[in-house]
Amino acid sequence: METESTSNPPEGTEEQSNLAETLKKWENACKNCNPLTPIVCQTTCNIWKSKNEFRKLYEKMKNPAFMVNLLNTLKNKRRIQILKIVSKSRYSITRLQQELKKLGYNHSKKTIAEEYINPLVDVGLVDEVQNQYRATTFGTRLDKLLKDFYDLESILPPHSECYEEITLNILLSEPKTFEDLKDVIPAKSVARVLGRLQKAELAETTKEKDYVFFFRTKRDSKKGKFSLTEKRVYESIPLEGVSARKLAENARISLRRTYKYLRKLKGKKMVFSRERPKSYTLTAKGAQLSTLLHGICVIVAETSETAAQLVRDKESHDLLMADASQVKHRKKEKEIVPLPIIHCVKENYRENLR
């Protein structure tokens, strides 16, 4: 029996970002392991404990509100501090209370358990064994990602539907208009969400409410008669359009004269104008936070895939071990699939479908 060399995951396995590779290593280790009884595996094997951790996490992730609950849980400085503490070692409530006091937080054991520990356990970031708390693999990965973002609650609303986070994720790819955002979050919430993001200096927009952009028509410019300045203005208009102010800079003439020649070009049907509503984009601070949120989504998606794979493997194993009579009457199991991370990557999925 060779259980000692395979009962523990390879050093640093939990720290790998590629969970699929880690899963393969676990499976190879389990194939070469021959414990005397299943109870030996369950009580002494760290690989079995890690697998079981992911299976329990899969059950939590089946909650449609999991992503919202996770983000709202992370928007609390004390919870993040506790996650950081238990990522290093196991802690009892008493020891956690002592560690929090060192950080300037004075709370009763009941408050620590109910307000800070339990929410972390509910979303699978922390696990409890014999009144000792430690971060799960999932929790450890998120703790490393968060780094200096321990004060999210002062930046984002702590108890919300996470529309701000969704908006930040959408704006990470490119600027969006008010109408674009109405397609993703409730229309009645768009103005409030944008107001909060702008107040927190996470998003910004241009001062003007609307731009008038000028474009070339499809008419053949060779058939038109231009003065030298008209030609310069016409050739300074890019295919994607341009505002009058930017066009004046490109053509190196005053704004007043730019409008004069645009009117002439419009009369010759060589130019047309179109209104473009203002768009919203991220500030440097907003881009940093949005990148963090995207990283959280990636970790959740990878964890969901790993958890789903382990659930599939366990059900396949149970089916093989069942008696013939049990197999005959066994109901067909529903296909286990990775859980969609709807709230965080909704816009990314939409882009991929185009």
Short mmCIF file of C-alpha atoms in Angstrom, two decimals:
data_model
loop_
_atom_site.label_atom_id
_atom_site.label_comp_id
_atom_site.label_asym_id
_atom_site.label_seq_id
_atom_site.Cartn_x
_atom_site.Cartn_y
_atom_site.Cartn_z
CA MET A 1 0.00 0.00 0.00
CA GLU A 2 1.49 3.32 -1.11
CA THR A 3 -0.62 5.96 0.51
CA GLU A 4 1.95 8.20 2.10
CA SER A 5 3.49 9.47 -1.14
CA THR A 6 0.18 10.13 -2.84
CA SER A 7 -2.09 11.27 -0.03
CA ASN A 8 -0.85 14.86 -0.22
CA PRO A 9 -1.06 17.13 -3.27
CA PRO A 10 2.25 18.21 -4.81
CA GLU A 11 3.72 21.22 -3.04
CA GLY A 12 2.13 24.44 -4.21
CA THR A 13 -0.66 22.68 -6.10
CA GLU A 14 -3.38 24.88 -4.61
CA GLU A 15 -1.45 27.95 -5.72
CA GLN A 16 -1.49 27.08 -9.41
CA SER A 17 -3.76 29.17 -11.57
CA ASN A 18 -4.38 26.30 -13.94
CA LEU A 19 -6.84 24.18 -12.00
CA ALA A 20 -7.28 21.76 -14.90
CA GLU A 21 -3.62 20.79 -14.63
CA THR A 22 -3.96 20.41 -10.88
CA LEU A 23 -6.98 18.18 -11.36
CA LYS A 24 -5.01 15.88 -13.66
CA LYS A 25 -2.26 15.58 -11.05
CA TRP A 26 -4.83 14.68 -8.43
CA GLU A 27 -6.36 12.00 -10.66
CA ASN A 28 -2.96 10.48 -11.44
CA ALA A 29 -2.12 10.42 -7.73
CA CYS A 30 -5.43 8.71 -6.91
CA LYS A 31 -4.90 6.04 -9.57
CA ASN A 32 -1.63 5.02 -7.95
CA CYS A 33 -3.05 5.06 -4.42
CA ASN A 34 -4.37 1.84 -2.84
CA PRO A 35 -5.73 2.57 0.65
CA LEU A 36 -6.87 -0.36 2.78
CA THR A 37 -10.34 1.13 3.27
CA PRO A 38 -12.21 4.21 2.00
CA ILE A 39 -12.16 5.65 5.53
CA VAL A 40 -8.37 5.82 5.36
CA CYS A 41 -8.64 7.93 2.22
CA GLN A 42 -11.24 10.26 3.73
CA THR A 43 -9.38 10.82 6.98
CA THR A 44 -5.73 11.04 5.86
CA CYS A 45 -5.68 12.09 2.20
CA ASN A 46 -5.36 15.79 1.47
CA ILE A 47 -6.26 15.22 -2.17
CA TRP A 48 -9.59 13.69 -1.14
CA LYS A 49 -10.20 16.66 1.17
CA SER A 50 -9.44 19.11 -1.65
CA LYS A 51 -11.75 17.28 -4.02
CA ASN A 52 -14.51 17.24 -1.45
CA GLU A 53 -13.98 20.97 -0.91
CA PHE A 54 -14.65 21.60 -4.61
CA ARG A 55 -17.72 19.34 -4.59
CA LYS A 56 -19.22 21.31 -1.70
CA LEU A 57 -18.36 24.54 -3.48
CA TYR A 58 -20.23 23.33 -6.58
CA GLU A 59 -23.40 23.03 -4.50
CA LYS A 60 -22.97 26.62 -3.32
CA MET A 61 -22.33 27.84 -6.86
CA LYS A 62 -25.64 26.41 -8.05
CA ASN A 63 -27.35 29.33 -6.34
CA PRO A 64 -28.31 31.79 -9.14
CA ALA A 65 -27.36 34.67 -6.85
CA PHE A 66 -23.91 33.23 -6.06
CA MET A 67 -21.94 35.90 -7.94
CA VAL A 68 -23.89 38.75 -6.34
CA ASN A 69 -23.50 37.18 -2.89
CA LEU A 70 -19.77 36.70 -3.45
CA LEU A 71 -19.14 40.30 -4.51
CA ASN A 72 -21.24 41.69 -1.67
CA THR A 73 -19.33 39.48 0.78
CA LEU A 74 -16.01 40.84 -0.48
CA LYS A 75 -17.18 44.44 -0.04
CA ASN A 76 -16.37 44.36 3.68
CA LYS A 77 -12.95 45.25 5.02
CA ARG A 78 -13.12 43.04 8.10
CA ARG A 79 -14.10 39.97 6.10
CA ILE A 80 -11.20 40.56 3.73
CA GLN A 81 -8.83 40.90 6.69
CA ILE A 82 -10.14 37.63 8.15
CA LEU A 83 -9.73 35.92 4.77
CA LYS A 84 -6.13 37.11 4.68
CA ILE A 85 -5.51 35.78 8.19
CA VAL A 86 -7.02 32.31 7.64
CA SER A 87 -5.23 31.96 4.29
CA LYS A 88 -2.05 31.43 6.29
CA SER A 89 -3.24 28.92 8.92
CA ARG A 90 -6.21 27.54 10.83
CA TYR A 91 -7.71 29.85 13.42
CA SER A 92 -10.34 29.49 16.13
CA ILE A 93 -12.78 32.31 16.83
CA THR A 94 -10.76 33.22 19.92
CA ARG A 95 -7.52 33.54 17.97
CA LEU A 96 -9.28 35.48 15.23
CA GLN A 97 -10.63 37.88 17.84
CA GLN A 98 -7.08 38.44 19.07
CA GLU A 99 -5.74 39.01 15.55
CA LEU A 100 -8.51 41.51 14.77
CA LYS A 101 -7.75 43.41 17.98
CA LYS A 102 -4.18 43.86 16.72
CA LEU A 103 -5.65 45.50 13.61
CA GLY A 104 -7.82 47.81 15.69
CA TYR A 105 -11.11 45.90 15.40
CA ASN A 106 -12.84 45.13 18.71
CA HIS A 107 -15.73 42.71 18.21
CA SER A 108 -17.40 40.00 20.25
CA LYS A 109 -16.97 36.38 19.20
CA LYS A 110 -20.63 36.28 18.25
CA THR A 111 -20.28 39.28 15.94
CA ILE A 112 -17.14 37.85 14.33
CA ALA A 113 -18.90 34.55 13.70
CA GLU A 114 -22.24 35.88 12.46
CA GLU A 115 -21.22 39.03 10.59
CA TYR A 116 -17.82 38.11 9.19
CA ILE A 117 -17.02 34.37 9.27
CA ASN A 118 -20.41 32.94 8.28
CA PRO A 119 -20.74 35.03 5.08
CA LEU A 120 -17.27 33.85 4.02
CA VAL A 121 -18.28 30.24 4.66
CA ASP A 122 -21.57 30.68 2.78
CA VAL A 123 -19.77 31.59 -0.48
CA GLY A 124 -17.08 28.92 -0.11
CA LEU A 125 -14.13 31.19 0.73
CA VAL A 126 -13.61 29.72 4.21
CA ASP A 127 -14.17 26.23 5.59
CA GLU A 128 -14.78 25.17 9.20
CA VAL A 129 -13.43 21.93 10.69
CA GLN A 130 -13.78 21.26 14.42
CA ASN A 131 -14.29 24.96 15.24
CA GLN A 132 -11.15 25.86 13.31
CA TYR A 133 -11.39 28.11 10.26
CA ARG A 134 -9.15 28.16 7.21
CA ALA A 135 -9.36 29.57 3.70
CA THR A 136 -10.35 27.16 0.95
CA THR A 137 -8.33 26.90 -2.27
CA PHE A 138 -10.91 29.21 -3.81
CA GLY A 139 -10.56 31.67 -0.93
CA THR A 140 -6.76 31.62 -1.05
CA ARG A 141 -6.73 32.45 -4.77
CA LEU A 142 -9.11 35.36 -4.27
CA ASP A 143 -7.10 36.63 -1.30
CA LYS A 144 -3.96 36.79 -3.46
CA LEU A 145 -5.86 38.57 -6.22
CA LEU A 146 -7.33 41.20 -3.89
CA LYS A 147 -3.94 42.29 -2.50
CA ASP A 148 -4.39 45.98 -1.61
CA PHE A 149 -8.13 46.14 -2.42
CA TYR A 150 -9.24 45.67 1.17
CA ASP A 151 -11.56 48.68 1.23
CA LEU A 152 -14.00 47.87 -1.56
CA GLU A 153 -16.93 48.86 0.63
CA SER A 154 -15.89 52.53 0.46
CA ILE A 155 -15.76 52.39 -3.35
CA LEU A 156 -18.78 50.24 -4.22
CA PRO A 157 -22.18 49.94 -2.49
CA PRO A 158 -21.89 47.05 0.02
CA HIS A 159 -25.43 45.66 -0.33
CA SER A 160 -26.56 45.85 -3.94
CA GLU A 161 -27.54 43.97 -7.07
CA CYS A 162 -23.97 44.63 -8.29
CA TYR A 163 -25.05 46.77 -11.25
CA GLU A 164 -21.98 48.95 -10.63
CA GLU A 165 -19.71 45.93 -10.98
CA ILE A 166 -21.48 44.83 -14.16
CA THR A 167 -21.09 48.32 -15.62
CA LEU A 168 -17.39 48.44 -14.76
CA ASN A 169 -16.88 45.08 -16.44
CA ILE A 170 -18.68 46.26 -19.58
CA LEU A 171 -16.73 49.52 -19.80
CA LEU A 172 -13.42 47.66 -19.53
CA SER A 173 -13.61 46.60 -23.18
CA GLU A 174 -14.70 49.93 -24.70
CA PRO A 175 -16.73 53.09 -23.97
CA LYS A 176 -20.51 52.61 -23.90
CA THR A 177 -23.45 54.96 -24.28
CA PHE A 178 -26.44 55.27 -21.97
CA GLU A 179 -28.50 53.25 -24.46
CA ASP A 180 -25.86 50.50 -24.57
CA LEU A 181 -26.02 50.11 -20.80
CA LYS A 182 -29.83 49.93 -20.83
CA ASP A 183 -29.50 46.66 -22.76
CA VAL A 184 -27.61 45.05 -19.87
CA ILE A 185 -28.94 46.51 -16.61
CA PRO A 186 -32.46 47.80 -15.79
CA ALA A 187 -33.13 51.12 -17.52
CA LYS A 188 -34.35 52.75 -14.30
CA SER A 189 -31.02 52.00 -12.62
CA VAL A 190 -28.61 53.23 -15.32
CA ALA A 191 -28.57 56.90 -14.27
CA ARG A 192 -28.10 56.03 -10.60
CA VAL A 193 -25.31 53.56 -11.36
CA LEU A 194 -23.45 55.99 -13.62
CA GLY A 195 -23.84 58.73 -11.02
CA ARG A 196 -22.28 56.55 -8.34
CA LEU A 197 -19.38 55.54 -10.58
CA GLN A 198 -18.67 59.13 -11.57
CA LYS A 199 -18.86 60.31 -7.95
CA ALA A 200 -16.36 57.59 -6.98
CA GLU A 201 -14.13 58.69 -9.90
CA LEU A 202 -14.38 55.27 -11.51
CA ALA A 203 -16.05 56.43 -14.73
CA GLU A 204 -16.16 59.66 -16.68
CA THR A 205 -17.66 61.19 -19.79
CA THR A 206 -17.18 64.21 -22.00
CA LYS A 207 -18.57 67.56 -20.90
CA GLU A 208 -20.80 67.97 -23.95
CA LYS A 209 -24.02 66.01 -23.88
CA ASP A 210 -24.02 65.28 -27.59
CA TYR A 211 -21.47 65.46 -30.37
CA VAL A 212 -22.27 66.26 -33.97
CA PHE A 213 -19.98 64.18 -36.13
CA PHE A 214 -19.32 64.77 -39.79
CA PHE A 215 -18.82 62.00 -42.35
CA ARG A 216 -18.02 61.74 -46.03
CA THR A 217 -20.84 60.61 -48.33
CA LYS A 218 -20.36 57.84 -50.88
CA ARG A 219 -20.27 60.26 -53.78
CA ASP A 220 -17.15 60.18 -55.93
CA SER A 221 -15.02 63.12 -54.85
CA LYS A 222 -13.32 63.22 -58.28
CA LYS A 223 -16.56 64.44 -59.85
CA GLY A 224 -16.87 67.33 -57.43
CA LYS A 225 -15.37 70.77 -57.76
CA PHE A 226 -13.54 71.98 -54.64
CA SER A 227 -11.67 75.06 -53.67
CA LEU A 228 -8.28 74.39 -52.09
CA THR A 229 -9.64 74.88 -48.57
CA GLU A 230 -12.75 72.79 -49.27
CA LYS A 231 -10.55 69.97 -50.49
CA ARG A 232 -8.35 70.22 -47.41
CA VAL A 233 -11.38 70.08 -45.11
CA TYR A 234 -12.92 67.19 -47.07
CA GLU A 235 -9.71 65.13 -47.01
CA SER A 236 -9.30 65.78 -43.27
CA ILE A 237 -12.52 63.89 -42.51
CA PRO A 238 -11.65 60.28 -41.51
CA LEU A 239 -13.90 57.36 -42.44
CA GLU A 240 -15.09 56.96 -38.82
CA GLY A 241 -16.25 60.59 -38.73
CA VAL A 242 -15.00 63.60 -36.80
CA SER A 243 -16.29 66.46 -34.67
CA ALA A 244 -16.07 70.02 -36.01
CA ARG A 245 -13.52 71.00 -33.36
CA LYS A 246 -11.25 68.08 -34.19
CA LEU A 247 -11.69 68.73 -37.90
CA ALA A 248 -10.60 72.34 -37.43
CA GLU A 249 -7.41 71.07 -35.82
CA ASN A 250 -6.82 68.55 -38.62
CA ALA A 251 -7.40 71.11 -41.38
CA ARG A 252 -5.49 73.84 -39.50
CA ILE A 253 -8.22 76.47 -39.85
CA SER A 254 -10.47 78.22 -37.36
CA LEU A 255 -13.64 76.61 -36.06
CA ARG A 256 -15.79 79.35 -37.62
CA ARG A 257 -14.26 78.74 -41.10
CA THR A 258 -14.60 74.97 -40.59
CA TYR A 259 -18.37 75.30 -40.19
CA LYS A 260 -18.45 77.59 -43.25
CA TYR A 261 -16.78 74.99 -45.49
CA LEU A 262 -18.78 72.13 -44.01
CA ARG A 263 -21.96 73.94 -45.06
CA LYS A 264 -20.56 74.24 -48.59
CA LEU A 265 -19.59 70.56 -48.68
CA LYS A 266 -23.05 69.62 -47.40
CA GLY A 267 -24.57 71.66 -50.23
CA LYS A 268 -22.51 69.65 -52.70
CA LYS A 269 -23.72 66.46 -50.97
CA MET A 270 -20.15 65.44 -50.14
CA VAL A 271 -20.61 65.54 -46.36
CA PHE A 272 -23.39 64.65 -43.93
CA SER A 273 -23.69 65.03 -40.17
CA ARG A 274 -24.98 62.75 -37.46
CA GLU A 275 -25.46 63.17 -33.72
CA ARG A 276 -23.55 60.87 -31.44
CA PRO A 277 -24.64 60.61 -27.79
CA LYS A 278 -22.00 60.94 -25.13
CA SER A 279 -20.27 57.77 -24.08
CA TYR A 280 -18.91 56.66 -20.73
CA THR A 281 -15.44 55.30 -20.15
CA LEU A 282 -13.33 54.20 -17.21
CA THR A 283 -10.87 56.38 -15.38
CA ALA A 284 -7.45 54.93 -14.48
CA LYS A 285 -8.85 54.08 -11.05
CA GLY A 286 -11.94 52.50 -12.61
CA ALA A 287 -9.85 50.44 -15.05
CA GLN A 288 -7.78 49.09 -12.16
CA LEU A 289 -10.89 48.06 -10.23
CA SER A 290 -12.56 46.63 -13.35
CA THR A 291 -9.47 44.52 -14.04
CA LEU A 292 -9.72 43.18 -10.49
CA LEU A 293 -13.40 42.30 -10.96
CA HIS A 294 -12.59 40.57 -14.23
CA GLY A 295 -9.93 38.56 -12.41
CA ILE A 296 -12.52 37.48 -9.84
CA CYS A 297 -14.78 36.33 -12.67
CA VAL A 298 -11.97 34.30 -14.21
CA ILE A 299 -11.21 32.56 -10.90
CA VAL A 300 -14.90 31.81 -10.32
CA ALA A 301 -15.26 30.42 -13.85
CA GLU A 302 -12.17 28.19 -13.48
CA THR A 303 -13.30 27.00 -10.06
CA SER A 304 -16.77 26.24 -11.41
CA GLU A 305 -15.28 24.18 -14.25
CA THR A 306 -13.08 22.21 -11.85
CA ALA A 307 -15.95 21.61 -9.43
CA ALA A 308 -18.22 20.45 -12.25
CA GLN A 309 -15.56 18.02 -13.49
CA LEU A 310 -15.15 16.52 -10.03
CA VAL A 311 -18.91 16.10 -9.67
CA ARG A 312 -19.03 14.33 -13.05
CA ASP A 313 -16.16 12.05 -12.06
CA LYS A 314 -17.77 11.17 -8.72
CA GLU A 315 -21.10 10.30 -10.33
CA SER A 316 -19.34 8.15 -12.94
CA HIS A 317 -17.48 6.33 -10.16
CA ASP A 318 -20.67 5.78 -8.16
CA LEU A 319 -22.35 4.37 -11.26
CA LEU A 320 -19.53 1.90 -11.86
CA MET A 321 -19.60 0.74 -8.24
CA ALA A 322 -23.35 0.23 -8.17
CA ASP A 323 -24.89 -3.25 -8.35
CA ALA A 324 -26.46 -4.36 -11.62
CA SER A 325 -29.92 -4.08 -10.11
CA GLN A 326 -29.20 -0.52 -9.00
CA VAL A 327 -27.95 0.40 -12.46
CA LYS A 328 -31.09 -1.00 -14.06
CA HIS A 329 -33.41 1.12 -11.96
CA ARG A 330 -31.17 4.15 -11.68
CA LYS A 331 -32.72 7.34 -12.97
CA LYS A 332 -30.82 9.14 -15.65
CA GLU A 333 -28.70 11.83 -14.06
CA LYS A 334 -28.86 15.36 -15.30
CA GLU A 335 -25.75 16.46 -17.12
CA ILE A 336 -23.37 18.32 -14.85
CA VAL A 337 -22.11 21.45 -16.53
CA PRO A 338 -19.96 24.35 -15.36
CA LEU A 339 -22.11 27.03 -13.78
CA PRO A 340 -22.44 30.21 -15.85
CA ILE A 341 -20.98 33.35 -14.27
CA ILE A 342 -23.78 35.52 -15.59
CA HIS A 343 -23.49 38.69 -13.56
CA CYS A 344 -19.80 39.34 -14.12
CA VAL A 345 -19.23 38.37 -17.71
CA LYS A 346 -22.62 38.93 -19.28
CA GLU A 347 -21.29 41.46 -21.76
CA ASN A 348 -18.28 39.28 -22.64
CA TYR A 349 -20.59 36.39 -23.50
CA ARG A 350 -22.68 38.74 -25.65
CA GLU A 351 -19.62 39.93 -27.55
CA ASN A 352 -18.53 36.34 -28.21
CA LEU A 353 -21.92 35.51 -29.72
CA ARG A 354 -21.71 38.31 -32.27
#
